[in-house]
PDB file of C-alpha atoms in Angstrom:
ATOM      1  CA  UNK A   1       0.000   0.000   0.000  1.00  0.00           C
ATOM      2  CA  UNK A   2       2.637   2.148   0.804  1.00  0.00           C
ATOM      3  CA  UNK A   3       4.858   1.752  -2.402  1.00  0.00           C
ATOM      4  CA  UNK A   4       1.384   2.311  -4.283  1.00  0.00           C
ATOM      5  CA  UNK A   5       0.048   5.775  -2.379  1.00  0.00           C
ATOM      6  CA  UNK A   6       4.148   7.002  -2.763  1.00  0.00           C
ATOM      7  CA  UNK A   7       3.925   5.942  -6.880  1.00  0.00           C
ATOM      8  CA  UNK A   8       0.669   8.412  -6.996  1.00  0.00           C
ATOM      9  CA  UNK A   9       1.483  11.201  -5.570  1.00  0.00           C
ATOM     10  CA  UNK A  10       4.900  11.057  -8.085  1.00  0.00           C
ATOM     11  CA  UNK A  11       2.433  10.562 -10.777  1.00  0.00           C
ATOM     12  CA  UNK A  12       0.447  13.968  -9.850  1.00  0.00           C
ATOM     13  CA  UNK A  13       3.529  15.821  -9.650  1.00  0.00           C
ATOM     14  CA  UNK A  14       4.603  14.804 -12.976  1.00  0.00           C
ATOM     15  CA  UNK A  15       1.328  15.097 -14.168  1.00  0.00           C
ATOM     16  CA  UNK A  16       0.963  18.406 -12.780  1.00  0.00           C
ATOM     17  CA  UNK A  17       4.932  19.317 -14.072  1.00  0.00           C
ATOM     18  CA  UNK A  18       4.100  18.027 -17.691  1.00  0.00           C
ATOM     19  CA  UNK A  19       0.726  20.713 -17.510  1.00  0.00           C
ATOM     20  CA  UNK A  20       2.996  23.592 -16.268  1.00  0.00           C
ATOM     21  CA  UNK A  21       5.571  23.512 -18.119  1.00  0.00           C
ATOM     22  CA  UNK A  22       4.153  22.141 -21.345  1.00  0.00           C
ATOM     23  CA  UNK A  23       7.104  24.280 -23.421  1.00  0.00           C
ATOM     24  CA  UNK A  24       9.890  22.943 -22.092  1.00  0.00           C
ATOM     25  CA  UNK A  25       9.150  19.029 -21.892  1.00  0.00           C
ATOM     26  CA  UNK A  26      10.995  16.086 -20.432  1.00  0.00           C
ATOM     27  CA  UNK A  27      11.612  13.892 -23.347  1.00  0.00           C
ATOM     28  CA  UNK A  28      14.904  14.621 -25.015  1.00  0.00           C
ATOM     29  CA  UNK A  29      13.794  12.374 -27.865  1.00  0.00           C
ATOM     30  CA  UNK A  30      11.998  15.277 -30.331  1.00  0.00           C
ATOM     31  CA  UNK A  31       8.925  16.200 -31.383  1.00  0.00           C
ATOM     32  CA  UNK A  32       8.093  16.859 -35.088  1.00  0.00           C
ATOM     33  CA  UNK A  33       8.332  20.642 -33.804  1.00  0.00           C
ATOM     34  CA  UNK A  34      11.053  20.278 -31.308  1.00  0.00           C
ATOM     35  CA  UNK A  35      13.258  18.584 -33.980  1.00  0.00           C
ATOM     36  CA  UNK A  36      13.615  21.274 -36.544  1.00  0.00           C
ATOM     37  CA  UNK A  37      14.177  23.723 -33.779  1.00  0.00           C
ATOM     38  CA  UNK A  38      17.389  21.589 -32.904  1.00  0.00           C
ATOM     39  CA  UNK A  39      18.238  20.862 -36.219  1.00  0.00           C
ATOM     40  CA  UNK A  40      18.972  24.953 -36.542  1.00  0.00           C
ATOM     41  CA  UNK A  41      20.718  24.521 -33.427  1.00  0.00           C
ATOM     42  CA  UNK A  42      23.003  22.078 -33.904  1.00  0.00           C
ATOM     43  CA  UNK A  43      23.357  23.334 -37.818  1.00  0.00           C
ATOM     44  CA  UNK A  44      24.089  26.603 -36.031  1.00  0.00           C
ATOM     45  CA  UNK A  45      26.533  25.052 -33.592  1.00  0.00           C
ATOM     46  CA  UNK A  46      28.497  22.768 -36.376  1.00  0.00           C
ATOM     47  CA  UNK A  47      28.961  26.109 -38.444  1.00  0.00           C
ATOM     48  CA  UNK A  48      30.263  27.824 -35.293  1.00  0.00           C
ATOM     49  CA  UNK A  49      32.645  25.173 -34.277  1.00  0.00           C
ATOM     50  CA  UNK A  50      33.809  24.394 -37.884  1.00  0.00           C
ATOM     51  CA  UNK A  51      34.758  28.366 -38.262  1.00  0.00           C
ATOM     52  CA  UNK A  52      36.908  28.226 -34.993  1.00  0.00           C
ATOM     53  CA  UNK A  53      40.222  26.415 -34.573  1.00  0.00           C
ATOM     54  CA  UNK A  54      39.910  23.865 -32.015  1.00  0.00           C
ATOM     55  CA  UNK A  55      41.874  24.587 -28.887  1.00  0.00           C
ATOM     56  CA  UNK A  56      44.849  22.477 -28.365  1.00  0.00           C
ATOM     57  CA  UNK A  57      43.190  21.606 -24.793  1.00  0.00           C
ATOM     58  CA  UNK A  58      40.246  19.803 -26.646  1.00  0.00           C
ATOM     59  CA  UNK A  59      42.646  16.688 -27.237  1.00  0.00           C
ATOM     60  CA  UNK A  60      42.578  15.815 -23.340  1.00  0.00           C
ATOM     61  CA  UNK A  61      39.231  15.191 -23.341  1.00  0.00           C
ATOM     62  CA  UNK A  62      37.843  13.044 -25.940  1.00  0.00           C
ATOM     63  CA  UNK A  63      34.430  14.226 -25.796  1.00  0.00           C
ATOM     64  CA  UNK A  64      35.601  18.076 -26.217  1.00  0.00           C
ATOM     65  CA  UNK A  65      37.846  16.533 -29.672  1.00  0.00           C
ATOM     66  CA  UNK A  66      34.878  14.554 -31.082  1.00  0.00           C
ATOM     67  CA  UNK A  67      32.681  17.308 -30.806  1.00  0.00           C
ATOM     68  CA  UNK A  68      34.736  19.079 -33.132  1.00  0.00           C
ATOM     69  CA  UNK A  69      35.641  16.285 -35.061  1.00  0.00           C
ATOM     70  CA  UNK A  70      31.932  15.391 -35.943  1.00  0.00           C
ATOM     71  CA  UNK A  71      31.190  19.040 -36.981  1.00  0.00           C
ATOM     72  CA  UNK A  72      34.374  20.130 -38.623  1.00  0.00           C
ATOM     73  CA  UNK A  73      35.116  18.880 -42.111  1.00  0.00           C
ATOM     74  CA  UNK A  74      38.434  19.623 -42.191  1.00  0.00           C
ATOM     75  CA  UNK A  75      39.838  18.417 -38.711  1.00  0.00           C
ATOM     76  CA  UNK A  76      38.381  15.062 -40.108  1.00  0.00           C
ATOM     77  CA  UNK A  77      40.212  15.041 -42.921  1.00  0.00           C
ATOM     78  CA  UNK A  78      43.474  15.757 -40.828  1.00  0.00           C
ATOM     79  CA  UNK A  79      42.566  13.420 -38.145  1.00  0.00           C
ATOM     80  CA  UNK A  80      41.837  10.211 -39.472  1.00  0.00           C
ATOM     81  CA  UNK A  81      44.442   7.815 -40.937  1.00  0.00           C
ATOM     82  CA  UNK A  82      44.313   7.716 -44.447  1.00  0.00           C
ATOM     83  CA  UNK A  83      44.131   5.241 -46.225  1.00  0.00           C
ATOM     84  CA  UNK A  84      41.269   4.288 -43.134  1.00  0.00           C
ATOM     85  CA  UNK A  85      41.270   0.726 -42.760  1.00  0.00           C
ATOM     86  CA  UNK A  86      38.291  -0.613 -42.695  1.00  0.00           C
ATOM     87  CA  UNK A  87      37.275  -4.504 -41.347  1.00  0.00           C
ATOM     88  CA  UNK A  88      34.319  -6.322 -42.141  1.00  0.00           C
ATOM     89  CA  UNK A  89      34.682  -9.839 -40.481  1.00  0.00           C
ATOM     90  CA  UNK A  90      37.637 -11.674 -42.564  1.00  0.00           C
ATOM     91  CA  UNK A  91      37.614  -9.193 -45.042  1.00  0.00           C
ATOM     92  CA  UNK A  92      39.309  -6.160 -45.026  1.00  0.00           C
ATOM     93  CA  UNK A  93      39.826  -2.694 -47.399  1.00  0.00           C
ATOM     94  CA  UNK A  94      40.462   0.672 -47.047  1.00  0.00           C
ATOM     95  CA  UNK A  95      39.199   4.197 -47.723  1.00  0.00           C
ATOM     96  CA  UNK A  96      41.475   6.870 -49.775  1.00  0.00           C
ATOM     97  CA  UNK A  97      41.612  10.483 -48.577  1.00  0.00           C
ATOM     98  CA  UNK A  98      39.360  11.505 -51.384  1.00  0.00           C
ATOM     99  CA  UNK A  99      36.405   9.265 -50.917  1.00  0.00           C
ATOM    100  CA  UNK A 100      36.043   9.997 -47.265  1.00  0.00           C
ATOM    101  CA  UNK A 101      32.844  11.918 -46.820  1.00  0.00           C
ATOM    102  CA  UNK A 102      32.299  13.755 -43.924  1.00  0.00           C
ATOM    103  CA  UNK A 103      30.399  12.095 -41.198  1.00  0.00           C
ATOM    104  CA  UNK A 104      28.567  14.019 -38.576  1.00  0.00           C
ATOM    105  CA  UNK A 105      27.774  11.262 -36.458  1.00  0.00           C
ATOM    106  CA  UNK A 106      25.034  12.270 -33.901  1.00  0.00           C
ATOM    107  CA  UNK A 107      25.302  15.800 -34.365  1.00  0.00           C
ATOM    108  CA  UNK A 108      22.099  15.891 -36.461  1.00  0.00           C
ATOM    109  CA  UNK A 109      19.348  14.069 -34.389  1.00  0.00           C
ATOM    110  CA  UNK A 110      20.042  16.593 -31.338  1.00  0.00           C
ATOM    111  CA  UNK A 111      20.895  13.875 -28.538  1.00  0.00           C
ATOM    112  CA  UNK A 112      22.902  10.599 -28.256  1.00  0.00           C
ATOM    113  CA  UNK A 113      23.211   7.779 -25.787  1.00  0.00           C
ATOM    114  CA  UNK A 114      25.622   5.981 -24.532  1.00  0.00           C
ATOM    115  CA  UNK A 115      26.219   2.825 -22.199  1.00  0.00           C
ATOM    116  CA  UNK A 116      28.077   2.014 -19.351  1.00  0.00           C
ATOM    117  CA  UNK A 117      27.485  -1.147 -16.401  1.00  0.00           C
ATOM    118  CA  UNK A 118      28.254   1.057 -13.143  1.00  0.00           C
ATOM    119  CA  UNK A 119      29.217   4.624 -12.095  1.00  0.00           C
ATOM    120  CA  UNK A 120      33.255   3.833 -12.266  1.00  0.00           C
ATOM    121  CA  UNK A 121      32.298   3.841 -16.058  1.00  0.00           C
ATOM    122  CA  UNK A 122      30.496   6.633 -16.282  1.00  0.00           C
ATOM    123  CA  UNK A 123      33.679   8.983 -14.226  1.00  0.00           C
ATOM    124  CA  UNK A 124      35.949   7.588 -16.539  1.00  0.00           C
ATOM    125  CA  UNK A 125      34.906   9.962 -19.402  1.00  0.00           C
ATOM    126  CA  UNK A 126      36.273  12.720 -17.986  1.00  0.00           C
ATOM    127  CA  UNK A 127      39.778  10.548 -17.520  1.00  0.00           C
ATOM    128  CA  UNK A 128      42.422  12.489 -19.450  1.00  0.00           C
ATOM    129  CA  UNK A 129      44.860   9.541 -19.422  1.00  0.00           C
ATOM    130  CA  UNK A 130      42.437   7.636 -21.692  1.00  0.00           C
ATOM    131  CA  UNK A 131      44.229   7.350 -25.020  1.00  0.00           C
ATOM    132  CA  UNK A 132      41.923   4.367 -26.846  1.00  0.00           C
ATOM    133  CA  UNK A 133      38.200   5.160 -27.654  1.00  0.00           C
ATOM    134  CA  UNK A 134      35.415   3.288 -29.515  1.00  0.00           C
ATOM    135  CA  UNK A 135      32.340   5.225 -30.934  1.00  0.00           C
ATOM    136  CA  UNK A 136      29.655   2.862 -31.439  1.00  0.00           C
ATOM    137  CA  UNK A 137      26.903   3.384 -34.000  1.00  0.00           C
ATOM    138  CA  UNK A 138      24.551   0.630 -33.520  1.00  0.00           C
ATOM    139  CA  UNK A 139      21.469  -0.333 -36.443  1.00  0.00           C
ATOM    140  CA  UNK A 140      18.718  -2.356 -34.965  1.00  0.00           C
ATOM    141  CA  UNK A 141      17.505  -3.300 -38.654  1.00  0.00           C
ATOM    142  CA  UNK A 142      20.415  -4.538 -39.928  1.00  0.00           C
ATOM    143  CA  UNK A 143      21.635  -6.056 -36.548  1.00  0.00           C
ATOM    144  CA  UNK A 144      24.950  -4.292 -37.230  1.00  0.00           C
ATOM    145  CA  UNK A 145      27.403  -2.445 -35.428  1.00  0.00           C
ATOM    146  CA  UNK A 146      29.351   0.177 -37.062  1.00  0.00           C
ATOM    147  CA  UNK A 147      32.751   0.772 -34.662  1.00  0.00           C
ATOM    148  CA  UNK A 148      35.218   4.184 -35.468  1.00  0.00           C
ATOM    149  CA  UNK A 149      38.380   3.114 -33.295  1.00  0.00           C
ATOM    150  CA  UNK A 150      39.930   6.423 -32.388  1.00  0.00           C
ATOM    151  CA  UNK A 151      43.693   6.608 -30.189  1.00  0.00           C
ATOM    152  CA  UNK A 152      45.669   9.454 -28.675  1.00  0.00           C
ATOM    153  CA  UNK A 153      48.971   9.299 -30.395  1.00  0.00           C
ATOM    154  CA  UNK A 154      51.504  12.034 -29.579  1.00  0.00           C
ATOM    155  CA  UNK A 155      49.001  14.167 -27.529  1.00  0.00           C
ATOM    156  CA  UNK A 156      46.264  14.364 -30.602  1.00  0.00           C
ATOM    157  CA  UNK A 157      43.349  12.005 -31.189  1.00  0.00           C
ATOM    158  CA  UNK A 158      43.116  10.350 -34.388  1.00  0.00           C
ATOM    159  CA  UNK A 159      40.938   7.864 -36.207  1.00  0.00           C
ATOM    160  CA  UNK A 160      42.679   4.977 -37.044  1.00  0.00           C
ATOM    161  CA  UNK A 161      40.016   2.699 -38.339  1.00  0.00           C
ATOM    162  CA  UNK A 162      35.984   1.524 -38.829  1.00  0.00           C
ATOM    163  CA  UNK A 163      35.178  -2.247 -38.196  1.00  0.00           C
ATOM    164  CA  UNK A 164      31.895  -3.557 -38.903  1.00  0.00           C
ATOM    165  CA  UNK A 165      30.560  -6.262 -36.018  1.00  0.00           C
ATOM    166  CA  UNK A 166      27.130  -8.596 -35.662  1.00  0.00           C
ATOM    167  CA  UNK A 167      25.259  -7.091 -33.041  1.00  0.00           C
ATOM    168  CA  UNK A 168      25.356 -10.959 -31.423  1.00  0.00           C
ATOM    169  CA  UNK A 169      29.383 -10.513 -31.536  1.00  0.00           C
ATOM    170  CA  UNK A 170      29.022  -7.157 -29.528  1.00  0.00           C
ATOM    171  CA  UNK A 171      29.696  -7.453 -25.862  1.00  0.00           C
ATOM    172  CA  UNK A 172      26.641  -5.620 -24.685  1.00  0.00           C
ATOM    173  CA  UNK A 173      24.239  -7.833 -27.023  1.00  0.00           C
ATOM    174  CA  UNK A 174      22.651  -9.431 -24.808  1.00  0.00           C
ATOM    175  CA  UNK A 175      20.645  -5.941 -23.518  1.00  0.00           C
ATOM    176  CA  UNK A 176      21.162  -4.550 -26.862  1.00  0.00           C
ATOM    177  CA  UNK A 177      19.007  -7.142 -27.870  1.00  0.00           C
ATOM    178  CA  UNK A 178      16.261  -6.840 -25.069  1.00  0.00           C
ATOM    179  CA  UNK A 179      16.632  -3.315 -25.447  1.00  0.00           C
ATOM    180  CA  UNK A 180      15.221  -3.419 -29.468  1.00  0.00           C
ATOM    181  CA  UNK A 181      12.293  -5.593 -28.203  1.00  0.00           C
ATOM    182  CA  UNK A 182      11.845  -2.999 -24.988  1.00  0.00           C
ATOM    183  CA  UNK A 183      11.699   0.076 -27.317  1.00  0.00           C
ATOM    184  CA  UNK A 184       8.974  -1.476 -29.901  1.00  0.00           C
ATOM    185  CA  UNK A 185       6.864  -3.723 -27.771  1.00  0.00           C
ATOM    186  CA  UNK A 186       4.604  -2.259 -25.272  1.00  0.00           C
ATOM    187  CA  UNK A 187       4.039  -5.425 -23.698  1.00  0.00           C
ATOM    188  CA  UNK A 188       7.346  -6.716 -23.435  1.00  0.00           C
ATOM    189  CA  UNK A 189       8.574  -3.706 -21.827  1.00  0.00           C
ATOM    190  CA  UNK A 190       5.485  -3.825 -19.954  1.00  0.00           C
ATOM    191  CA  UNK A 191       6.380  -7.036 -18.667  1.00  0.00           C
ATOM    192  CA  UNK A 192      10.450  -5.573 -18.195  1.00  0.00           C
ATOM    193  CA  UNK A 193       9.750  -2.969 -15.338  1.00  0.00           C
ATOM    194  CA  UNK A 194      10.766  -3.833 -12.196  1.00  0.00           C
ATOM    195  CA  UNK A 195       7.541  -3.451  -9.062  1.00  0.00           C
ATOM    196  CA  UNK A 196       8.699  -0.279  -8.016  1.00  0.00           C
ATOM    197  CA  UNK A 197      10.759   1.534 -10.138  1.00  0.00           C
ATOM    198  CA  UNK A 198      12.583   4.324  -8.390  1.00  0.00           C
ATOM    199  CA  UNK A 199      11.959   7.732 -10.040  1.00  0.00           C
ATOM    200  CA  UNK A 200      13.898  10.587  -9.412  1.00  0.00           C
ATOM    201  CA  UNK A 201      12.806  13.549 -11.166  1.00  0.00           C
ATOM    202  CA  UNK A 202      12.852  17.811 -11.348  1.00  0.00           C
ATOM    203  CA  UNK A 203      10.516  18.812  -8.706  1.00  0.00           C
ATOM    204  CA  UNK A 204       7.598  21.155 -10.106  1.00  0.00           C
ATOM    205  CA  UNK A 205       7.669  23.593  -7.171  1.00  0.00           C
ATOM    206  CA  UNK A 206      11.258  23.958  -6.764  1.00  0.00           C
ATOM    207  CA  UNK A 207      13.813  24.492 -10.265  1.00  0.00           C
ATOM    208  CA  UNK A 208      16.533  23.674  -8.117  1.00  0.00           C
ATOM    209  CA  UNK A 209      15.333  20.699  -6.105  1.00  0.00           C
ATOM    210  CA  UNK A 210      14.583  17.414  -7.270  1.00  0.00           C
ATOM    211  CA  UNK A 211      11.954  14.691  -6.566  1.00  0.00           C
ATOM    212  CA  UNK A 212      11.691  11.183  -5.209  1.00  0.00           C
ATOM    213  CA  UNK A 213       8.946   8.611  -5.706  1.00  0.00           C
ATOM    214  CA  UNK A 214       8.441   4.513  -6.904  1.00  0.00           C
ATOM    215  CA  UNK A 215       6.879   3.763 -10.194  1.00  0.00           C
ATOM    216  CA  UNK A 216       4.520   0.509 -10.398  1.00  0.00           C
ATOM    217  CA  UNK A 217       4.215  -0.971 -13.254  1.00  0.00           C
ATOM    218  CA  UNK A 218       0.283   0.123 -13.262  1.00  0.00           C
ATOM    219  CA  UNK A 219       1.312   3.742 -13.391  1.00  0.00           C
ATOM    220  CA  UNK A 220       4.520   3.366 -16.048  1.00  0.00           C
ATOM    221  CA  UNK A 221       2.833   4.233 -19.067  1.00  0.00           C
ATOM    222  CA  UNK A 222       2.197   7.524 -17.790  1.00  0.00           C
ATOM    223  CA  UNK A 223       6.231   8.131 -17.046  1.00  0.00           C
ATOM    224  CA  UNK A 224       7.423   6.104 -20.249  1.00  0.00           C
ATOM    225  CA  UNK A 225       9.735   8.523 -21.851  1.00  0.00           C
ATOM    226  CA  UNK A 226      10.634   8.203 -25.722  1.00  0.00           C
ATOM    227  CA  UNK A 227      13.281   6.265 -26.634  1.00  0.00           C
ATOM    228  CA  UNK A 228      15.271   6.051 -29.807  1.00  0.00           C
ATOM    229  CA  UNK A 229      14.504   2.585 -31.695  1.00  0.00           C
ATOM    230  CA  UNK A 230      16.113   2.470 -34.865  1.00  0.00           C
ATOM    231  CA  UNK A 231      19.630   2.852 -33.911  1.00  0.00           C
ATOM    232  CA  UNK A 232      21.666   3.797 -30.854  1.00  0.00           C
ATOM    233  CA  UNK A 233      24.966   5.174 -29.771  1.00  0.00           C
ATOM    234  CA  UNK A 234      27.483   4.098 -27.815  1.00  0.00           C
ATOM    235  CA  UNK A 235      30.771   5.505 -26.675  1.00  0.00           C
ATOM    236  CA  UNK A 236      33.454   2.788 -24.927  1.00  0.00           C
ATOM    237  CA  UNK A 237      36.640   4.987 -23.184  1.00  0.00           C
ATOM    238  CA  UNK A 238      39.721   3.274 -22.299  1.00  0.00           C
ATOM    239  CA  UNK A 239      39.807  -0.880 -22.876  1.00  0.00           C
ATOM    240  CA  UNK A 240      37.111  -1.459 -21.096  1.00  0.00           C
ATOM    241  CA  UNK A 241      35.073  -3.813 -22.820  1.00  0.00           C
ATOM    242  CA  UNK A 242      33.904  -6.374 -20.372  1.00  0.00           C
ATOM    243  CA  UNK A 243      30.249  -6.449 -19.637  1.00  0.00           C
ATOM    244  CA  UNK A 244      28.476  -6.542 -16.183  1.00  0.00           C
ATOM    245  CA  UNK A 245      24.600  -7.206 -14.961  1.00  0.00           C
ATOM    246  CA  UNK A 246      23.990  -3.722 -14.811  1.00  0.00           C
ATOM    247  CA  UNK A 247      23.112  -1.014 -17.344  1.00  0.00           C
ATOM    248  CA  UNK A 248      22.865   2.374 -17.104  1.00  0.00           C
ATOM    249  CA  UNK A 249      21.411   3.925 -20.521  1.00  0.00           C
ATOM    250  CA  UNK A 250      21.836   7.387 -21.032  1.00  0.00           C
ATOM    251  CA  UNK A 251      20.668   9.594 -23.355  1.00  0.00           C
ATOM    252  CA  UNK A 252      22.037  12.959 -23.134  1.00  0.00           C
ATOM    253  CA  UNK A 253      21.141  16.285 -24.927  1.00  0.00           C
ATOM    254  CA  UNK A 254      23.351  18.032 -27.245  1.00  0.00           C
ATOM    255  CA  UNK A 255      22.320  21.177 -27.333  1.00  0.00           C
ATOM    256  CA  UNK A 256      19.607  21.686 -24.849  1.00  0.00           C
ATOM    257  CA  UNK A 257      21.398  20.463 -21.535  1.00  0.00           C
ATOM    258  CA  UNK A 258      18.782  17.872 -21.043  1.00  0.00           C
ATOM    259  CA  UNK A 259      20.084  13.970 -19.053  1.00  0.00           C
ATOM    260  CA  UNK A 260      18.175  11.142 -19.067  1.00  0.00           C
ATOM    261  CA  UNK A 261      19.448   7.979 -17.203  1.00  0.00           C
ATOM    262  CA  UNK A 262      17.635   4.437 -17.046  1.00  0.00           C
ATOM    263  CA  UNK A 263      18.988   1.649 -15.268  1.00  0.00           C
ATOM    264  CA  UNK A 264      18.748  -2.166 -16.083  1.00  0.00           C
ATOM    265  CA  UNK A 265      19.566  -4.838 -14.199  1.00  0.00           C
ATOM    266  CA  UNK A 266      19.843  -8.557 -15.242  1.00  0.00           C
ATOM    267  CA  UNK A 267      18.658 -11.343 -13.429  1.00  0.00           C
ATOM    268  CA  UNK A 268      19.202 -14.609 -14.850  1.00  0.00           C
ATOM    269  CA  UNK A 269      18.285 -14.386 -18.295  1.00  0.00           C
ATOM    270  CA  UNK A 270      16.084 -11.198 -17.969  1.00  0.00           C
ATOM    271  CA  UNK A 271      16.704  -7.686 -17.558  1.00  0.00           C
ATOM    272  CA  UNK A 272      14.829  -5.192 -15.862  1.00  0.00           C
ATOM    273  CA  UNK A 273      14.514  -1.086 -15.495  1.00  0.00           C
ATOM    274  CA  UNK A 274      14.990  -0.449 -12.110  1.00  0.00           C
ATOM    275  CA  UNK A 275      15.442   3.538 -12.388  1.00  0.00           C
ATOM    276  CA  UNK A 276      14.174   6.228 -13.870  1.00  0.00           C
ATOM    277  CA  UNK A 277      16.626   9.509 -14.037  1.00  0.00           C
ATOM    278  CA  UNK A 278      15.799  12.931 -15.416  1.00  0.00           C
TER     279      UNK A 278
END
């Protein structure tokens, strides 16, 4: 009874939050509306970072390098290793200078996501002693996953080449795989949510406080965020490529500020949300 009365009075305050502040949202996933308006944005942001140099400091972080990297046409074409090798299973070939096209990565859709299996993980992206990275672009449809293997050689990051993987073969497929089913089947995911879900939240009466409540799975549908479905993002710093019974999924704003964390846990050969961030 108790877990129940706490889940509804965290539905009325994000009932009554949703109401109130109708023109900001939650979601970080777009609307129709929403999406052209960060489409200028990050068109407008690309344009502003591909005018300006990028600072020498960029190259300690990765994220502050990739940034610039996905916007800026030519620091691609100076920081990736031509010819770029490029592996497809046993097969491999390789990409001349002048057939590279530039590839904005996430830039466009206004948000990406990335994984990681515990809060170590998640500190280690602002490591500056990380020299190997993996950007992940992973297609449901085609069960593929696209990795650009990036290393810090001599102080600058560089990309030194793109290998193509079976989703199976990736070492996160086992929730990448209940993910895709969580994402397009309402029962399934449904059936997925853990009785309660904790909920933690922007309190409605107070912009710099934040609230705390349990979800049921009764009252769910009225929290579900958006989530992408097509294809996914995913970010591995360091070597770190071992996978846990944990996941924390976050998808994170680009140019809007907005976090979203959800956190799975496995148990046996199911996984469950547990946690609902925003």
């Amino acid at each position: 009874m108790k877990k129940i009365l706490v889940a509804f009075f965290a539905f009325l305050a994000l009932m009554f939050s949703c109401k109130g502040n109708k023109t900001e949202g939650t979601d970080i996933v777009p609307t129709d509306t929403d999406s052209i308006q960060d489409t200028v944005a990050v068109d407008t942001m690309e344009q502003l970072i591909s005018e300006t140099p990028m600072p020498k400091a960029a190259d300690e972080l990765f994220d502050d390098f990739f940034f610039n990297f996905a916007a800026n046409r030519k620091l691609q074409q100076k920081r990736i290793k031509f010819p770029l090798l490029v592996e497809k299973g046993k097969k491999t070939d390789t990409i001349a200078k002048a057939k590279w096209k530039t590839d904005h990565f996430f830039m466009r859709q206004g948000f990406y996501t990335l994984l990681f299996d515990n809060r170590r993980q998640m500190n280690v992206v602002k490591d500056t002693s990380i020299n190997h990275v993996v950007v992940e672009k992973i297609t449901f449809d085609i069960k593929t996953v696209k990795q650009y293997v990036f290393d810090r050689i001599n102080g600058l990051w560089t990309m030194q080449s793109i290998r193509y993987q079976p989703l199976y073969q990736n070492h996160n497929a086992s929730f990448l795989s209940f993910y895709e089913k969580f994402v397009t089947d309402s029962t399934f995911q449904a059936e997925s949510i853990n009785d309660p879900v904790q909920f933690i939240g922007p309190d409605p009466d107070d912009d710099f406080s934040q609230m705390e409540g349990l979800l049921t799975p009764e009252t769910w549908p009225a929290f579900a965020p958006e989530l992408p479905k097509n294809m996914i993002y995913n970010i591995i710093y360091g070597n770190d490529g071992k996978s846990g019974n944990q996941k924390i999924f976050v998808l994170r704003g680009i140019s809007n500020g907005l976090e979203m964390e959800l956190t799975f846990k496995r148990e046996g050969d199911s996984w469950k949300l547990t946690k609902l961030s925003e």
